[in-house]
Amino acid sequence: MMIAETTGRAACLIGWPAAHSRSPLIHHYWLRLHGITGGYSIEAIPPEGFAEFVMHLSTHGFAGANVTIPHKERALQLTEPDERARAVGAANTLYYDGAVLRSTNTDVEGFISNLDVAAPGWDRTGDALVLGAGGASRAVVFGLVERGIPRIHLANRTMERARVLADQFGARVIPAAWNTLGELLPRTGLLVNTTSLGMNGQPPLDIDLALLPRDAVVADLVYVPLETPLLSAARARGLRTADGLGMLLHQAVRGFELWFGLRPAVTQELRALVEADLL
Ligand code: NAP
């Protein structure tokens, strides 16, 4: 844990290498909309410089930060993490609470808020089936556990990873073999893709959505392309959907609120702005 003074009203994204990110676009939009004098920059910090940068974040002029690859696990150790960051095993948002630098994982809130907006009542549709057991899956599974979903089936190509993740989250999370999807789909109320399948350059996620109940909701974390083959198949069947861009926008809300003191809204205008940047 580190102690420091908070100064300035700027935040940044710390990563290595400095990858292209939509976060500056999102936060600058909200800063402009609310007339807040502040900034959001991208800081390329190599692993060997990360601890120094984070421990002196306020001296570097920042009220907080987002953290991305490869620093998310290290950020957990250098800050005071909340339950979400601890459970996910990665912190993506840092902020000062007085002199204490705290951290959270806003992917959890991004995933759940997006579903609440896109498919109200999604949490009363039955079992959840989560595909994938990587970093994003941990945030999704924790969000579903936190919301009180009674049964969460977790299927992954490498089943051992699903077992390890399920063990960590307790009895409500049930590991499943990929070849049992056909049996699980008819009792699935929420289907979530957290694998990279369906992303541009990757094969599509090949599953038969005809097996899902009529009131099922389908969520995809992939947002390039905006409409994945999974989402378009779900829409063609008349199922409600929640897309990856919605999650990305909603996960940014909490960081902005923590740094700039105002809870911003995910508007259609913001969505259009980021969509245009993705094309
Ligand atoms: P990750 O840790 O690398 O995990 C990748 C997952 O995809 C693993 O479960 C992996 O299975 C599975 N997978 C990869 N190729 C596969 C294939 N050919 N067949 C079956 N399964 C395959 O990645 P991540 O960080 O969790 O990210 C996953 C996706 O979520 C990415 O597309 C990312 O862009 C997206 N994401 C979106 C948001 C958002 O805000 N919308 C946030 C976070 C992540 P194995 O374990 O068997 O390798």
XYZ file of N, CA and C in Angstrom, residues 82-267:
558
model
N -10.156 -3.286 -3.625
C -11.461 -3.649 -3.064
C -11.736 -5.122 -3.363
N -12.916 -5.578 -2.952
C -13.237 -6.997 -3.079
C -13.277 -7.426 -4.546
N -13.774 -6.549 -5.421
C -13.866 -6.900 -6.842
C -12.476 -7.124 -7.443
N -11.569 -6.194 -7.188
C -10.219 -6.322 -7.752
C -9.539 -7.578 -7.215
N -9.738 -7.829 -5.921
C -9.129 -9.018 -5.309
C -9.673 -10.290 -5.933
N -11.001 -10.350 -6.082
C -11.631 -11.563 -6.613
C -11.225 -11.799 -8.073
N -11.149 -10.727 -8.838
C -10.793 -10.868 -10.258
C -9.281 -11.131 -10.402
N -8.515 -10.711 -9.404
C -7.066 -10.921 -9.458
C -6.359 -9.874 -10.288
N -7.056 -8.766 -10.570
C -6.472 -7.698 -11.384
C -7.181 -6.385 -11.092
N -6.399 -5.294 -11.013
C -6.973 -3.960 -10.819
C -6.852 -3.191 -12.123
N -7.937 -2.557 -12.579
C -7.821 -1.740 -13.793
C -8.070 -0.264 -13.538
N -8.418 0.090 -12.297
C -8.705 1.498 -11.987
C -8.120 1.852 -10.610
N -7.293 2.901 -10.573
C -6.669 3.356 -9.327
C -7.206 4.738 -8.979
N -7.405 4.987 -7.686
C -7.918 6.303 -7.260
C -7.503 6.577 -5.820
N -7.416 7.854 -5.494
C -7.042 8.231 -4.133
C -8.280 8.340 -3.259
N -8.125 7.826 -2.050
C -9.123 8.013 -1.012
C -8.358 8.718 0.095
N -8.413 10.068 0.121
C -7.507 10.817 0.992
C -6.090 10.562 0.497
N -5.263 10.039 1.393
C -3.869 9.797 1.014
C -3.627 8.367 0.541
N -4.656 7.539 0.628
C -4.469 6.114 0.297
C -4.816 5.867 -1.165
N -3.957 5.158 -1.860
C -4.246 4.802 -3.251
C -4.988 3.467 -3.267
N -6.266 3.511 -3.676
C -7.091 2.303 -3.729
C -7.224 1.840 -5.175
N -7.717 0.594 -5.326
C -7.952 0.101 -6.690
C -9.214 -0.740 -6.733
N -9.776 -0.816 -7.939
C -10.955 -1.634 -8.167
C -10.851 -2.265 -9.549
N -11.803 -3.120 -9.871
C -11.884 -3.659 -11.228
C -13.238 -3.257 -11.796
N -13.251 -2.344 -12.746
C -14.518 -1.796 -13.247
C -15.131 -2.643 -14.363
N -14.442 -3.720 -14.790
C -15.065 -4.620 -15.775
C -16.299 -5.297 -15.178
N -16.272 -5.514 -13.857
C -17.412 -6.151 -13.194
C -18.642 -5.258 -13.356
N -18.495 -3.987 -12.968
C -19.612 -3.042 -13.082
C -19.997 -2.805 -14.540
N -18.998 -2.755 -15.427
C -19.280 -2.525 -16.849
C -20.161 -3.620 -17.422
N -19.841 -4.850 -17.082
C -20.598 -5.990 -17.594
C -22.035 -5.967 -17.059
N -22.175 -5.799 -15.744
C -23.505 -5.866 -15.121
C -24.358 -4.649 -15.520
N -23.800 -3.449 -15.501
C -24.581 -2.243 -15.856
C -25.067 -2.320 -17.299
N -24.206 -2.814 -18.170
C -24.592 -2.920 -19.578
C -25.781 -3.863 -19.738
N -25.756 -4.982 -19.020
C -26.888 -5.926 -19.081
C -28.147 -5.280 -18.512
N -28.005 -4.554 -17.406
C -29.175 -3.918 -16.777
C -29.849 -2.951 -17.748
N -29.033 -2.239 -18.537
C -29.589 -1.270 -19.479
C -30.115 -1.973 -20.738
N -29.345 -2.922 -21.261
C -29.694 -3.537 -22.549
C -30.796 -4.589 -22.432
N -30.862 -5.258 -21.290
C -31.818 -6.378 -21.168
C -32.362 -6.455 -19.737
N -33.160 -5.446 -19.337
C -33.666 -5.448 -17.958
C -34.369 -6.769 -17.645
N -34.154 -7.263 -16.422
C -34.766 -8.540 -16.030
C -33.910 -9.740 -16.402
N -32.735 -9.496 -16.985
C -31.844 -10.577 -17.421
C -31.504 -11.516 -16.261
N -31.546 -10.996 -15.038
C -31.139 -11.791 -13.878
C -32.257 -12.693 -13.357
N -33.401 -12.702 -14.075
C -34.489 -13.594 -13.655
C -34.822 -14.596 -14.762
N -33.871 -14.854 -15.654
C -34.171 -15.707 -16.804
C -33.697 -17.158 -16.622
N -33.007 -17.469 -15.545
C -32.578 -18.869 -15.337
C -31.081 -18.984 -15.139
N -30.530 -20.132 -15.491
C -29.093 -20.362 -15.304
C -28.281 -19.458 -16.231
N -27.069 -19.155 -15.809
C -26.141 -18.448 -16.702
C -25.142 -19.463 -17.248
N -24.732 -19.242 -18.492
C -23.689 -20.076 -19.099
C -22.601 -19.133 -19.621
N -21.431 -19.238 -19.010
C -20.311 -18.367 -19.390
C -19.310 -19.202 -20.183
N -18.948 -18.720 -21.366
C -17.961 -19.405 -22.206
C -16.622 -18.677 -22.077
N -15.575 -19.415 -21.710
C -14.248 -18.815 -21.551
C -13.874 -18.727 -20.082
N -12.570 -18.855 -19.805
C -12.111 -18.823 -18.417
C -10.826 -18.001 -18.295
N -10.717 -16.946 -19.104
C -9.549 -16.061 -19.038
C -9.818 -14.895 -18.088
N -9.070 -13.809 -18.278
C -9.186 -12.649 -17.388
C -10.573 -12.032 -17.391
N -11.158 -11.868 -18.576
C -12.482 -11.225 -18.669
C -13.543 -12.097 -18.010
N -13.394 -13.399 -18.135
C -14.351 -14.327 -17.536
C -14.399 -14.153 -16.021
N -13.274 -13.913 -15.400
C -13.239 -13.750 -13.937
C -14.107 -12.576 -13.509
N -14.040 -11.474 -14.261
C -14.861 -10.297 -13.925
C -16.344 -10.611 -14.119
N -16.658 -11.313 -15.198
C -18.052 -11.671 -15.506
C -18.605 -12.600 -14.429
N -17.855 -13.658 -14.118
C -18.327 -14.639 -13.134
C -18.499 -13.969 -11.772
N -17.542 -13.123 -11.388
C -17.683 -12.456 -10.091
C -18.922 -11.557 -10.075
N -19.169 -10.848 -11.170
C -20.364 -9.990 -11.259
C -21.648 -10.798 -11.118
N -21.679 -11.961 -11.721
C -22.881 -12.817 -11.651
C -23.068 -13.371 -10.239
N -21.961 -13.743 -9.593
C -22.033 -14.237 -8.206
C -22.531 -13.114 -7.300
N -21.949 -11.927 -7.477
C -22.309 -10.760 -6.662
C -23.793 -10.425 -6.821
N -24.337 -10.579 -8.022
C -25.736 -10.277 -8.296
C -26.670 -11.366 -7.741
N -26.090 -12.498 -7.369
C -26.898 -13.557 -6.754
C -27.471 -14.567 -7.732
N -26.905 -14.656 -8.940
C -27.381 -15.666 -9.904
C -27.111 -17.057 -9.290
N -28.146 -17.876 -9.172
C -27.982 -19.117 -8.404
C -27.081 -20.170 -9.046
N -27.120 -20.279 -10.391
C -26.286 -21.311 -11.039
C -25.575 -20.722 -12.245
N -24.251 -20.818 -12.218
C -23.434 -20.269 -13.309
C -22.583 -21.412 -13.868
N -22.913 -21.861 -15.068
C -22.121 -22.910 -15.706
C -20.958 -22.232 -16.428
N -19.797 -22.837 -16.328
C -18.590 -22.227 -16.892
C -17.896 -23.223 -17.806
N -17.931 -22.957 -19.117
C -17.326 -23.881 -20.080
C -16.122 -23.220 -20.741
N -15.073 -23.984 -20.885
C -13.862 -23.464 -21.520
C -13.211 -24.551 -22.350
N -12.563 -24.123 -23.453
C -11.860 -25.098 -24.300
C -10.916 -25.936 -23.443
N -10.112 -25.283 -22.600
C -9.233 -25.989 -21.669
C -9.994 -26.125 -20.351
N -10.558 -27.286 -20.115
C -11.482 -27.404 -18.989
C -10.817 -27.170 -17.637
N -9.535 -27.483 -17.545
C -8.840 -27.307 -16.274
C -8.918 -25.849 -15.800
N -8.828 -24.917 -16.731
C -8.914 -23.488 -16.346
C -10.298 -23.153 -15.795
N -11.327 -23.776 -16.365
C -12.692 -23.546 -15.855
C -12.808 -24.117 -14.448
N -12.190 -25.267 -14.220
C -12.240 -25.895 -12.882
C -11.581 -24.997 -11.844
N -10.416 -24.474 -12.190
C -9.670 -23.635 -11.242
C -10.489 -22.387 -10.901
N -11.066 -21.777 -11.927
C -11.853 -20.556 -11.703
C -13.106 -20.866 -10.872
N -13.782 -21.959 -11.216
C -15.001 -22.337 -10.484
C -14.681 -22.611 -9.019
N -13.588 -23.285 -8.754
C -13.190 -23.585 -7.367
C -13.062 -22.310 -6.553
N -12.537 -21.276 -7.206
C -12.292 -20.034 -6.489
C -13.587 -19.299 -6.133
N -14.634 -19.487 -6.970
C -15.845 -18.691 -6.769
C -16.964 -19.434 -6.039
N -16.732 -20.682 -5.631
C -17.715 -21.369 -4.790
C -18.700 -22.219 -5.560
N -19.631 -22.826 -4.805
C -20.475 -23.907 -5.334
C -21.448 -23.462 -6.427
N -21.762 -22.161 -6.493
C -22.713 -21.715 -7.513
C -22.107 -21.721 -8.920
N -20.787 -21.805 -8.999
C -20.118 -21.825 -10.307
C -19.716 -23.265 -10.621
N -20.261 -23.784 -11.730
C -20.119 -25.204 -12.048
C -19.327 -25.359 -13.347
N -18.146 -25.979 -13.283
C -17.375 -26.145 -14.513
C -18.062 -27.134 -15.447
N -17.959 -26.873 -16.758
C -18.630 -27.749 -17.729
C -17.693 -28.018 -18.895
N -17.799 -29.217 -19.442
C -16.985 -29.553 -20.615
C -17.617 -28.902 -21.852
N -16.782 -28.470 -22.784
C -17.261 -27.783 -23.998
C -18.270 -28.659 -24.757
N -18.051 -29.997 -24.723
C -18.955 -30.870 -25.498
C -20.294 -31.129 -24.797
N -20.557 -30.438 -23.665
C -21.873 -30.581 -23.021
C -22.747 -29.344 -23.266
N -22.278 -28.426 -24.120
C -23.034 -27.180 -24.357
C -24.456 -27.479 -24.848
N -24.595 -28.488 -25.692
C -25.905 -28.860 -26.238
C -26.914 -29.186 -25.138
N -26.433 -29.769 -24.042
C -27.334 -30.094 -22.921
C -27.625 -28.870 -22.070
N -26.664 -27.956 -21.989
C -26.832 -26.789 -21.109
C -27.695 -25.687 -21.738
N -27.600 -25.515 -23.062
C -28.265 -24.375 -23.709
C -29.783 -24.315 -23.458
N -30.514 -25.444 -23.473
C -31.965 -25.350 -23.277
C -32.363 -24.804 -21.905
N -31.472 -24.865 -20.902
C -31.838 -24.271 -19.603
C -31.008 -23.022 -19.277
N -30.492 -22.396 -20.319
C -29.681 -21.195 -20.125
C -30.530 -19.931 -20.330
N -30.549 -19.067 -19.318
C -31.272 -17.797 -19.441
C -30.354 -16.675 -19.899
N -29.068 -16.821 -19.569
C -28.079 -15.816 -19.985
C -26.858 -16.546 -20.525
N -26.538 -16.270 -21.793
C -25.338 -16.845 -22.413
C -24.322 -15.724 -22.606
N -23.101 -15.934 -22.118
C -22.070 -14.887 -22.223
C -20.835 -15.443 -22.915
N -20.402 -14.783 -23.980
C -19.135 -15.154 -24.609
C -18.015 -14.279 -24.075
N -17.085 -14.885 -23.331
C -15.892 -14.141 -22.887
C -14.646 -14.679 -23.587
N -14.828 -15.561 -24.574
C -13.660 -16.015 -25.337
C -13.358 -14.970 -26.422
N -12.232 -15.146 -27.100
C -11.929 -14.215 -28.192
C -12.530 -14.688 -29.513
N -13.296 -15.771 -29.477
C -13.940 -16.258 -30.711
C -14.972 -15.237 -31.187
N -14.977 -14.983 -32.506
C -15.907 -13.999 -33.060
C -15.245 -12.649 -33.295
N -14.040 -12.485 -32.715
C -13.276 -11.255 -32.936
C -12.747 -11.251 -34.376
N -12.553 -10.071 -34.952
C -11.959 -10.003 -36.292
C -10.669 -10.817 -36.312
N -10.527 -11.681 -37.317
C -9.310 -12.479 -37.439
C -9.381 -13.794 -36.689
N -10.437 -14.008 -35.904
C -10.617 -15.263 -35.161
C -11.796 -16.024 -35.754
N -11.839 -17.336 -35.561
C -13.026 -18.064 -36.034
C -14.263 -17.626 -35.252
N -15.465 -17.785 -35.849
C -16.671 -17.433 -35.091
C -16.928 -18.455 -33.989
N -17.742 -18.087 -33.030
C -18.163 -19.018 -31.980
C -19.296 -19.848 -32.573
N -19.052 -21.135 -32.706
C -19.982 -21.967 -33.460
C -20.888 -22.749 -32.500
N -22.015 -22.157 -32.104
C -22.969 -22.901 -31.277
C -24.387 -22.661 -31.784
N -25.270 -23.603 -31.483
C -26.620 -23.568 -32.037
C -27.575 -22.822 -31.098
N -27.854 -21.558 -31.439
C -28.700 -20.731 -30.562
C -30.163 -21.167 -30.577
N -30.533 -22.017 -31.541
C -31.915 -22.517 -31.582
C -32.236 -23.299 -30.313
N -31.207 -23.762 -29.613
C -31.425 -24.547 -28.391
C -31.766 -23.672 -27.184
N -31.536 -22.357 -27.288
C -31.802 -21.462 -26.145
C -33.303 -21.214 -25.977
N -33.774 -21.018 -24.741
C -35.179 -20.622 -24.545
C -35.457 -19.262 -25.209
N -36.749 -18.987 -25.483
C -37.131 -17.756 -26.185
C -36.809 -16.466 -25.429
N -36.798 -16.559 -24.080
C -36.548 -15.332 -23.298
C -35.072 -15.205 -22.895
N -34.202 -16.013 -23.482
C -32.777 -15.951 -23.122
C -32.156 -14.639 -23.602
N -31.093 -14.246 -22.899
C -30.334 -13.045 -23.252
C -28.929 -13.493 -23.651
N -28.387 -12.890 -24.712
C -27.041 -13.255 -25.174
C -26.121 -12.033 -25.066
N -25.015 -12.205 -24.349
C -24.035 -11.113 -24.204
C -22.708 -11.555 -24.808
N -22.068 -10.631 -25.527
C -20.754 -10.910 -26.099
C -19.793 -9.822 -25.644
N -18.628 -10.204 -25.144
C -17.650 -9.197 -24.704
C -16.843 -8.648 -25.879
N -16.786 -9.429 -26.966
C -16.024 -8.993 -28.142
C -16.703 -7.754 -28.740
N -15.912 -6.711 -29.081
C -16.527 -5.513 -29.673
C -15.893 -5.092 -31.000
N -14.989 -5.914 -31.507
C -14.467 -5.707 -32.861
C -14.625 -7.019 -33.614
N -15.660 -7.206 -34.419
C -16.632 -6.199 -34.879
C -17.698 -5.912 -33.807
N -18.396 -4.796 -34.028
C -19.463 -4.408 -33.091
C -20.531 -5.480 -33.012
N -20.969 -5.947 -34.186
C -21.952 -7.021 -34.193
C -21.236 -8.323 -34.567
N -20.992 -9.141 -33.578
C -20.296 -10.419 -33.813
C -21.283 -11.401 -34.447
N -20.766 -12.470 -35.065
C -21.679 -13.487 -35.607
C -22.623 -14.031 -34.528
N -22.150 -14.135 -33.300
C -23.010 -14.623 -32.201
C -24.177 -13.663 -31.964
N -23.876 -12.369 -31.895
C -24.940 -11.379 -31.642
C -25.917 -11.314 -32.813
N -25.394 -11.401 -34.033
C -26.335 -11.311 -35.165
C -27.218 -12.552 -35.219
N -26.676 -13.730 -34.854
C -27.518 -14.937 -34.818
C -28.575 -14.808 -33.722
N -28.189 -14.236 -32.578
C -29.148 -14.067 -31.471
C -30.265 -13.109 -31.886
N -29.892 -12.000 -32.540
C -30.908 -11.015 -32.964
C -31.832 -11.630 -34.007
N -31.242 -12.430 -34.904
C -32.061 -13.073 -35.950
C -33.097 -14.001 -35.312
N -32.776 -14.545 -34.152
C -33.725 -15.430 -33.449
C -34.677 -14.637 -32.559
N -34.510 -13.318 -32.495
C -35.389 -12.483 -31.676
C -34.999 -12.453 -30.214
N -33.762 -12.856 -29.897
C -33.306 -12.835 -28.500
C -32.764 -11.457 -28.148
N -32.844 -11.101 -26.878
C -32.260 -9.821 -26.451
C -30.743 -9.976 -26.306
N -30.024 -8.900 -26.580
C -28.560 -8.976 -26.581
C -27.922 -7.801 -25.826
N -26.688 -8.014 -25.388
C -25.875 -6.941 -24.788
C -24.498 -7.047 -25.433
N -24.011 -5.944 -26.018
C -22.757 -6.069 -26.775
C -21.521 -5.580 -26.002
N -20.362 -5.922 -26.564
C -19.087 -5.631 -25.909
C -18.797 -4.141 -25.797
N -19.251 -3.356 -26.791
C -19.000 -1.913 -26.717
C -19.758 -1.316 -25.530
N -20.974 -1.797 -25.314
C -21.753 -1.324 -24.156
C -20.994 -1.566 -22.860
N -20.385 -2.738 -22.744
C -19.616 -3.049 -21.523
C -18.407 -2.121 -21.397
N -17.722 -1.911 -22.515
C -16.541 -1.042 -22.505
C -16.903 0.378 -22.029
N -18.027 0.911 -22.524
C -18.445 2.265 -22.141
C -18.862 2.302 -20.668
N -19.621 1.311 -20.252
C -20.099 1.299 -18.864
C -18.972 1.091 -17.862
N -17.902 0.365 -18.260
C -16.811 0.168 -17.297
C -16.050 1.480 -17.044
N -16.164 2.436 -17.953
C -15.440 3.707 -17.787
C -16.143 4.651 -16.800
N -17.427 4.419 -16.564
C -18.230 5.325 -15.719
C -17.627 5.480 -14.323
N -17.305 4.356 -13.696
C -16.841 4.382 -12.300
C -15.513 5.137 -12.146
N -14.596 4.937 -13.086
C -13.320 5.638 -13.015
C -13.530 7.145 -13.073
N -14.340 7.590 -14.044
C -14.590 9.026 -14.184
C -15.183 9.582 -12.893
N -16.136 8.851 -12.334
C -16.789 9.294 -11.099
C -15.767 9.421 -9.960
N -14.880 8.442 -9.850
C -13.892 8.446 -8.766
C -12.879 9.582 -8.924
N -12.500 9.899 -10.149
C -11.462 10.921 -10.370
C -12.035 12.332 -10.418
N -13.198 12.489 -11.044
C -13.697 13.851 -11.318
C -14.949 14.199 -10.519
N -15.454 13.255 -9.708
C -16.520 13.565 -8.753
C -17.911 13.682 -9.336
N -18.132 13.160 -10.521
C -19.457 13.226 -11.130
C -19.701 11.923 -11.878
N -20.879 11.336 -11.662
C -21.168 10.062 -12.327
C -21.737 10.335 -13.720
N -20.985 10.034 -14.781
C -21.437 10.370 -16.132
C -22.369 9.301 -16.704
N -23.094 9.672 -17.744
C -24.022 8.721 -18.376
C -23.431 8.200 -19.678
N -23.785 6.973 -20.014
C -23.416 6.405 -21.317
C -24.519 6.828 -22.290
N -24.225 7.811 -23.121
C -25.241 8.349 -24.026
C -25.107 7.742 -25.431
